[in-house]
Short mmCIF file of C-alpha atoms in Angstrom, two decimals:
data_model
loop_
_atom_site.label_atom_id
_atom_site.label_comp_id
_atom_site.label_asym_id
_atom_site.label_seq_id
_atom_site.Cartn_x
_atom_site.Cartn_y
_atom_site.Cartn_z
CA UNK A 26 53.07 -2.30 -0.21
CA UNK A 27 52.58 -4.62 -3.17
CA UNK A 28 49.72 -5.23 -5.57
CA UNK A 29 51.36 -8.32 -7.05
CA UNK A 30 48.98 -10.82 -5.51
CA UNK A 31 48.21 -14.30 -6.89
CA UNK A 32 44.94 -14.77 -8.84
CA UNK A 33 42.31 -17.41 -7.94
CA UNK A 34 40.72 -19.63 -10.57
CA UNK A 35 37.38 -19.92 -8.85
CA UNK A 36 34.30 -18.64 -10.84
CA UNK A 37 32.80 -15.27 -9.91
CA UNK A 38 29.54 -17.00 -8.80
CA UNK A 39 31.42 -19.30 -6.43
CA UNK A 40 33.37 -16.42 -5.01
CA UNK A 41 30.20 -14.31 -4.54
CA UNK A 42 28.42 -17.17 -2.75
CA UNK A 43 31.34 -17.73 -0.42
CA UNK A 44 31.60 -14.00 0.32
CA UNK A 45 27.86 -13.80 1.18
CA UNK A 46 28.16 -16.82 3.51
CA UNK A 47 31.14 -15.35 5.29
CA UNK A 48 29.51 -11.99 5.84
CA UNK A 49 26.08 -13.36 6.75
CA UNK A 50 27.60 -15.39 9.60
CA UNK A 51 28.57 -12.08 11.19
CA UNK A 52 25.55 -9.99 10.25
CA UNK A 53 23.20 -12.26 12.18
CA UNK A 54 24.96 -11.44 15.42
CA UNK A 55 25.19 -7.75 14.62
CA UNK A 56 21.55 -6.88 13.90
CA UNK A 57 20.98 -5.74 17.47
CA UNK A 58 24.08 -3.57 17.49
CA UNK A 59 24.13 0.20 17.71
CA UNK A 60 24.44 0.55 13.99
CA UNK A 61 21.37 1.33 11.87
CA UNK A 62 19.88 -1.21 9.53
CA UNK A 63 20.93 0.78 6.48
CA UNK A 64 24.48 1.13 7.84
CA UNK A 65 24.69 -2.60 8.39
CA UNK A 66 23.46 -3.23 4.84
CA UNK A 67 26.13 -0.90 3.45
CA UNK A 68 28.81 -2.57 5.59
CA UNK A 69 27.64 -5.97 4.45
CA UNK A 70 27.83 -5.06 0.78
CA UNK A 71 31.25 -3.46 1.24
CA UNK A 72 32.64 -6.40 3.11
CA UNK A 73 31.34 -8.87 0.51
CA UNK A 74 33.18 -6.87 -2.13
CA UNK A 75 36.39 -6.91 -0.07
CA UNK A 76 36.18 -10.68 0.59
CA UNK A 77 35.50 -11.50 -3.08
CA UNK A 78 38.39 -9.20 -4.12
CA UNK A 79 40.67 -11.08 -1.66
CA UNK A 80 39.48 -14.54 -2.79
CA UNK A 81 40.38 -13.71 -6.43
CA UNK A 82 43.93 -12.94 -5.21
CA UNK A 83 44.05 -15.81 -2.64
CA UNK A 84 44.72 -13.43 0.23
CA UNK A 85 43.01 -13.50 3.65
CA UNK A 86 40.54 -10.68 4.33
CA UNK A 87 39.28 -11.61 7.78
CA UNK A 88 41.56 -10.98 9.48
CA UNK A 89 43.38 -8.93 6.86
CA UNK A 90 46.89 -7.52 6.82
CA UNK A 91 47.28 -3.76 6.45
CA UNK A 92 49.03 -4.32 3.10
CA UNK A 93 45.97 -6.11 1.82
CA UNK A 94 43.56 -3.34 2.86
CA UNK A 95 45.90 -0.68 1.37
CA UNK A 96 46.05 -2.61 -1.96
CA UNK A 97 42.26 -3.01 -1.94
CA UNK A 98 41.56 0.67 -1.33
CA UNK A 99 44.06 1.63 -4.05
CA UNK A 100 42.39 -0.78 -6.48
CA UNK A 101 38.96 0.63 -5.83
CA UNK A 102 40.25 4.15 -6.19
CA UNK A 103 41.61 3.23 -9.66
CA UNK A 104 38.17 1.74 -10.46
CA UNK A 105 36.69 5.22 -9.98
CA UNK A 106 35.21 4.72 -6.50
CA UNK A 107 34.59 8.09 -4.79
CA UNK A 108 36.19 9.10 -1.48
CA UNK A 109 32.92 8.86 0.50
CA UNK A 110 32.35 5.24 -0.67
CA UNK A 111 35.96 4.35 0.15
CA UNK A 112 35.38 5.66 3.68
CA UNK A 113 32.41 3.28 3.96
CA UNK A 114 34.55 0.37 2.75
CA UNK A 115 37.16 1.16 5.41
CA UNK A 116 34.53 1.52 8.15
CA UNK A 117 33.09 -1.87 7.10
CA UNK A 118 36.44 -3.54 7.39
CA UNK A 119 36.98 -1.95 10.79
CA UNK A 120 33.51 -3.03 11.91
CA UNK A 121 33.81 -6.68 10.97
CA UNK A 122 37.29 -7.06 12.42
CA UNK A 123 36.28 -5.58 15.76
CA UNK A 124 33.08 -7.75 15.78
CA UNK A 125 35.24 -10.86 15.49
CA UNK A 126 37.74 -9.70 18.06
CA UNK A 127 40.49 -8.92 15.55
CA UNK A 128 42.74 -5.82 15.53
CA UNK A 129 41.48 -3.63 12.70
CA UNK A 130 44.11 -3.20 9.91
CA UNK A 131 42.31 -0.06 8.77
CA UNK A 132 43.76 1.79 11.75
CA UNK A 133 47.35 1.11 10.93
CA UNK A 134 49.64 3.96 9.95
CA UNK A 135 50.16 2.41 6.53
CA UNK A 136 46.54 2.30 5.67
CA UNK A 137 45.90 5.74 7.02
CA UNK A 138 48.70 7.15 4.94
CA UNK A 139 47.35 5.49 1.82
CA UNK A 140 43.90 6.96 2.53
CA UNK A 141 45.36 10.43 3.00
CA UNK A 142 47.09 10.01 -0.34
CA UNK A 143 43.87 8.86 -1.98
CA UNK A 144 41.91 11.84 -0.61
CA UNK A 145 44.50 14.26 -1.87
CA UNK A 146 44.48 12.52 -5.29
CA UNK A 147 40.71 12.34 -5.91
CA UNK A 148 39.41 14.98 -3.48
CA UNK A 149 36.70 14.60 -0.84
CA UNK A 150 34.05 17.12 -1.87
CA UNK A 151 30.65 15.43 -1.93
CA UNK A 152 28.41 15.51 -4.97
CA UNK A 153 25.45 17.45 -3.57
CA UNK A 154 21.99 16.71 -4.77
CA UNK A 155 19.69 19.62 -5.52
CA UNK A 156 17.00 20.37 -2.86
CA UNK A 157 13.41 19.87 -3.92
CA UNK A 158 12.37 23.36 -2.73
CA UNK A 159 8.79 24.53 -2.52
CA UNK A 160 9.08 26.14 -5.94
CA UNK A 161 10.53 23.02 -7.56
CA UNK A 162 7.92 20.83 -5.93
CA UNK A 163 5.21 23.08 -7.34
CA UNK A 164 6.65 22.41 -10.80
CA UNK A 165 6.72 18.69 -10.14
CA UNK A 166 3.13 18.60 -8.80
CA UNK A 167 1.89 20.12 -12.07
CA UNK A 168 2.81 16.83 -13.78
CA UNK A 169 1.11 14.50 -11.37
CA UNK A 170 -2.06 12.79 -12.49
CA UNK A 171 -5.27 12.38 -10.51
CA UNK A 172 -5.22 8.60 -10.78
CA UNK A 173 -4.15 6.20 -7.98
CA UNK A 174 -0.41 6.51 -8.67
CA UNK A 175 -0.60 10.25 -8.98
CA UNK A 176 -2.30 10.68 -5.69
CA UNK A 177 0.17 8.36 -3.96
CA UNK A 178 3.15 10.20 -5.44
CA UNK A 179 1.78 13.57 -4.45
CA UNK A 180 1.21 12.42 -0.87
CA UNK A 181 4.62 10.78 -0.66
CA UNK A 182 6.56 13.71 -2.02
CA UNK A 183 4.69 16.35 -0.02
CA UNK A 184 4.78 14.46 3.25
CA UNK A 185 8.51 13.60 2.75
CA UNK A 186 9.31 17.27 2.18
CA UNK A 187 7.02 18.72 4.86
CA UNK A 188 8.37 16.28 7.43
CA UNK A 189 12.01 16.65 6.29
CA UNK A 190 12.05 12.86 6.20
CA UNK A 191 14.77 10.49 5.23
CA UNK A 192 13.73 7.84 2.63
CA UNK A 193 13.74 5.06 5.24
CA UNK A 194 11.54 7.08 7.55
CA UNK A 195 9.07 7.87 4.82
CA UNK A 196 8.58 4.31 3.56
CA UNK A 197 8.66 2.97 7.09
CA UNK A 198 5.44 4.86 8.05
CA UNK A 199 2.20 2.99 8.87
CA UNK A 200 -1.28 4.45 8.86
CA UNK A 201 -1.24 4.00 12.61
CA UNK A 202 1.60 6.49 12.83
CA UNK A 203 -0.68 9.30 11.63
CA UNK A 204 -3.07 11.37 13.78
CA UNK A 205 -5.06 14.32 12.32
CA UNK A 206 -5.33 17.35 14.56
CA UNK A 207 -6.99 20.74 14.26
CA UNK A 208 -3.71 22.25 13.12
CA UNK A 209 -2.56 19.47 10.80
CA UNK A 210 -1.15 16.02 11.03
CA UNK A 211 0.92 14.48 13.78
CA UNK A 212 3.36 11.87 12.40
CA UNK A 213 5.23 9.52 14.67
CA UNK A 214 8.54 8.32 13.31
CA UNK A 215 9.20 5.24 15.37
CA UNK A 216 12.78 4.65 14.39
CA UNK A 217 15.33 6.56 12.39
CA UNK A 218 19.02 6.97 11.67
CA UNK A 219 19.55 9.12 14.78
CA UNK A 220 17.12 7.12 17.02
CA UNK A 221 18.25 3.55 16.92
CA UNK A 222 16.73 2.77 20.24
CA UNK A 223 13.31 3.49 18.86
CA UNK A 224 12.30 6.30 21.28
CA UNK A 225 10.39 7.90 18.47
CA UNK A 226 9.90 11.47 17.10
CA UNK A 227 6.62 13.35 16.77
CA UNK A 228 6.67 15.47 13.66
CA UNK A 229 4.09 18.18 13.07
CA UNK A 230 2.82 18.59 9.49
CA UNK A 231 0.75 21.80 9.08
CA UNK A 232 -2.21 21.94 6.67
CA UNK A 233 -0.41 24.54 4.58
CA UNK A 234 -1.80 27.07 2.16
CA UNK A 235 0.16 26.30 -1.02
CA UNK A 236 1.38 22.70 -1.15
CA UNK A 237 -1.17 21.34 1.32
CA UNK A 238 0.55 18.05 2.36
CA UNK A 239 -2.13 16.95 4.80
CA UNK A 240 -4.88 17.15 2.19
CA UNK A 241 -2.66 15.12 -0.14
CA UNK A 242 -2.22 12.33 2.44
CA UNK A 243 -5.94 12.35 3.14
CA UNK A 244 -6.81 11.99 -0.55
CA UNK A 245 -4.35 9.11 -0.94
CA UNK A 246 -5.83 7.20 1.97
CA UNK A 247 -9.37 7.82 0.70
CA UNK A 248 -8.73 6.58 -2.84
CA UNK A 249 -6.48 3.69 -1.87
CA UNK A 250 -8.75 2.33 0.90
CA UNK A 251 -5.77 1.75 3.14
CA UNK A 252 -6.80 1.72 6.80
CA UNK A 253 -3.85 0.07 8.48
CA UNK A 254 -0.31 -1.11 7.76
CA UNK A 255 2.18 0.44 5.35
CA UNK A 256 1.25 3.95 4.29
CA UNK A 257 2.99 3.98 0.93
CA UNK A 258 2.73 0.87 -1.29
CA UNK A 259 3.40 -0.28 -4.86
CA UNK A 260 0.54 -0.07 -7.40
CA UNK A 261 0.39 -2.61 -10.22
CA UNK A 262 -0.54 -1.83 -13.83
CA UNK A 263 -4.19 -2.66 -13.12
CA UNK A 264 -4.31 -0.02 -10.33
CA UNK A 265 -4.37 -2.55 -7.54
CA UNK A 266 -2.62 -1.50 -4.32
CA UNK A 267 -0.11 -3.96 -2.88
CA UNK A 268 -0.03 -5.06 0.75
CA UNK A 269 3.74 -4.49 0.83
CA UNK A 270 5.51 -1.20 1.47
CA UNK A 271 7.58 0.80 -1.05
CA UNK A 272 11.33 0.56 -0.76
CA UNK A 273 13.56 3.53 -0.05
CA UNK A 274 14.87 3.20 -3.63
CA UNK A 275 11.30 3.83 -4.87
CA UNK A 276 11.36 7.23 -3.24
CA UNK A 277 14.36 8.28 -5.22
CA UNK A 278 12.86 6.91 -8.45
CA UNK A 279 9.58 8.85 -7.91
CA UNK A 280 11.44 12.10 -7.20
CA UNK A 281 13.58 11.62 -10.29
CA UNK A 282 10.49 10.81 -12.44
CA UNK A 283 8.73 14.15 -11.65
CA UNK A 284 12.01 16.08 -11.76
CA UNK A 285 12.33 14.94 -15.39
CA UNK A 286 8.73 15.88 -16.16
CA UNK A 287 9.29 19.33 -14.69
CA UNK A 288 12.26 19.85 -16.97
CA UNK A 289 14.89 19.60 -14.19
CA UNK A 290 18.19 17.71 -14.45
CA UNK A 291 17.33 14.21 -13.21
CA UNK A 292 20.83 13.41 -12.04
CA UNK A 293 20.72 16.36 -9.68
CA UNK A 294 17.84 14.92 -7.60
CA UNK A 295 17.44 11.98 -5.20
CA UNK A 296 15.24 10.87 -2.31
CA UNK A 297 17.34 13.11 -0.05
CA UNK A 298 16.24 16.13 -2.14
CA UNK A 299 12.91 16.13 -0.17
CA UNK A 300 14.72 16.60 3.18
CA UNK A 301 17.13 19.09 1.81
CA UNK A 302 14.23 20.91 0.14
CA UNK A 303 12.55 21.55 3.47
CA UNK A 304 15.70 22.99 5.11
CA UNK A 305 16.50 25.14 2.12
CA UNK A 306 12.96 26.49 1.72
CA UNK A 307 12.68 27.20 5.47
CA UNK A 308 16.11 28.92 5.59
CA UNK A 309 15.24 30.96 2.50
CA UNK A 310 12.18 32.26 4.28
CA UNK A 311 14.13 33.20 7.42
CA UNK A 312 13.09 30.33 9.72
CA UNK A 313 15.06 30.00 12.92
CA UNK A 314 17.69 27.25 12.92
CA UNK A 315 16.34 25.75 16.11
CA UNK A 316 12.87 25.48 14.64
CA UNK A 317 14.31 23.90 11.46
CA UNK A 318 16.16 21.38 13.63
CA UNK A 319 12.94 20.56 15.47
CA UNK A 320 11.52 19.41 12.18
CA UNK A 321 14.53 17.72 10.72
CA UNK A 322 15.62 15.98 14.00
CA UNK A 323 19.23 16.95 13.28
CA UNK A 324 21.41 16.67 16.33
CA UNK A 325 24.32 18.75 14.98
CA UNK A 326 23.58 22.39 14.05
CA UNK A 327 26.58 22.41 11.80
CA UNK A 328 24.82 20.06 9.37
CA UNK A 329 21.78 22.40 9.17
CA UNK A 330 24.03 25.49 8.81
CA UNK A 331 25.60 23.99 5.71
CA UNK A 332 22.15 23.97 4.08
CA UNK A 333 21.48 27.50 5.29
CA UNK A 334 24.72 28.84 4.01
CA UNK A 335 23.94 27.31 0.62
CA UNK A 336 20.43 28.81 0.59
CA UNK A 337 21.67 32.23 1.69
CA UNK A 338 24.84 32.46 -0.31
CA UNK A 339 23.60 35.50 -2.26
CA UNK A 340 21.80 37.14 0.69
CA UNK A 341 23.56 40.37 1.85
CA UNK A 342 26.47 39.46 -0.46
CA UNK A 343 29.72 41.27 0.44
CA UNK A 344 30.08 42.42 -3.16
CA UNK A 345 26.51 43.56 -3.65
CA UNK A 346 27.44 47.25 -3.38
CA UNK A 347 30.12 47.28 -6.05
CA UNK A 348 29.84 44.29 -8.38
#
């Protein structure tokens, strides 16, 4: 397979515009597919990159030859792209080809052999983010102010952790999705990564004795005056609450901000740290895996067990009696 491909003289802006137009024409017809919105966004971005790469070299990318896909994946590996991202790129190429009725070049023996070689070369171990455990959250909370932004961030972080929520689930909540009960707060997640048909999940948030997530949400609603619509919103410098909702990127930024203030390594934390923090804290306290899955909405126990093994790696250690 060759990498000696001709180079286009078009400007990068022209190439980018053409790539967006090509991909958008397909995305419009795929919005109602079984793929989640975030997955479609990731596929769209990946396919735009592939198309732009191909235009620079004057090669066809839809449909693409296996040699073209193999050369692209090799080039992105050399650029420093991780194995997990390369898998997304390959899935995107497969997705768009099948959507247009083309045979996917990503399934050819040549491409699969190249991918096996890439995985052996750069490895496939994921870079795990640190869980925002109950103890770490307590350290973060100590640095939150009592102003509007502080109360919002406290409510967002505690509700996200207590509900083991994904970023998209957390920012997608509306006030109408909350219902206080004697025992705590019922939160309805109307659509999520594992519930694309929108059947909904009811998540129980207890009052709690230490972190008190329900109280934090109540205080945020009281001070913000929000009675309907998006639960978590941007706040401008003057303390005015927007009518829009926060983005999922905002969740990661907020978590990182307080991780830094608590003296933790910022790069080790992300929006997913809240979800991982619930599983880790629950497992560390001996919670049953089935009860953990009730809260996290995981469908595969193997995923949860990976968190539990990490949390309990020193518990009853085989070398405890002689090391």
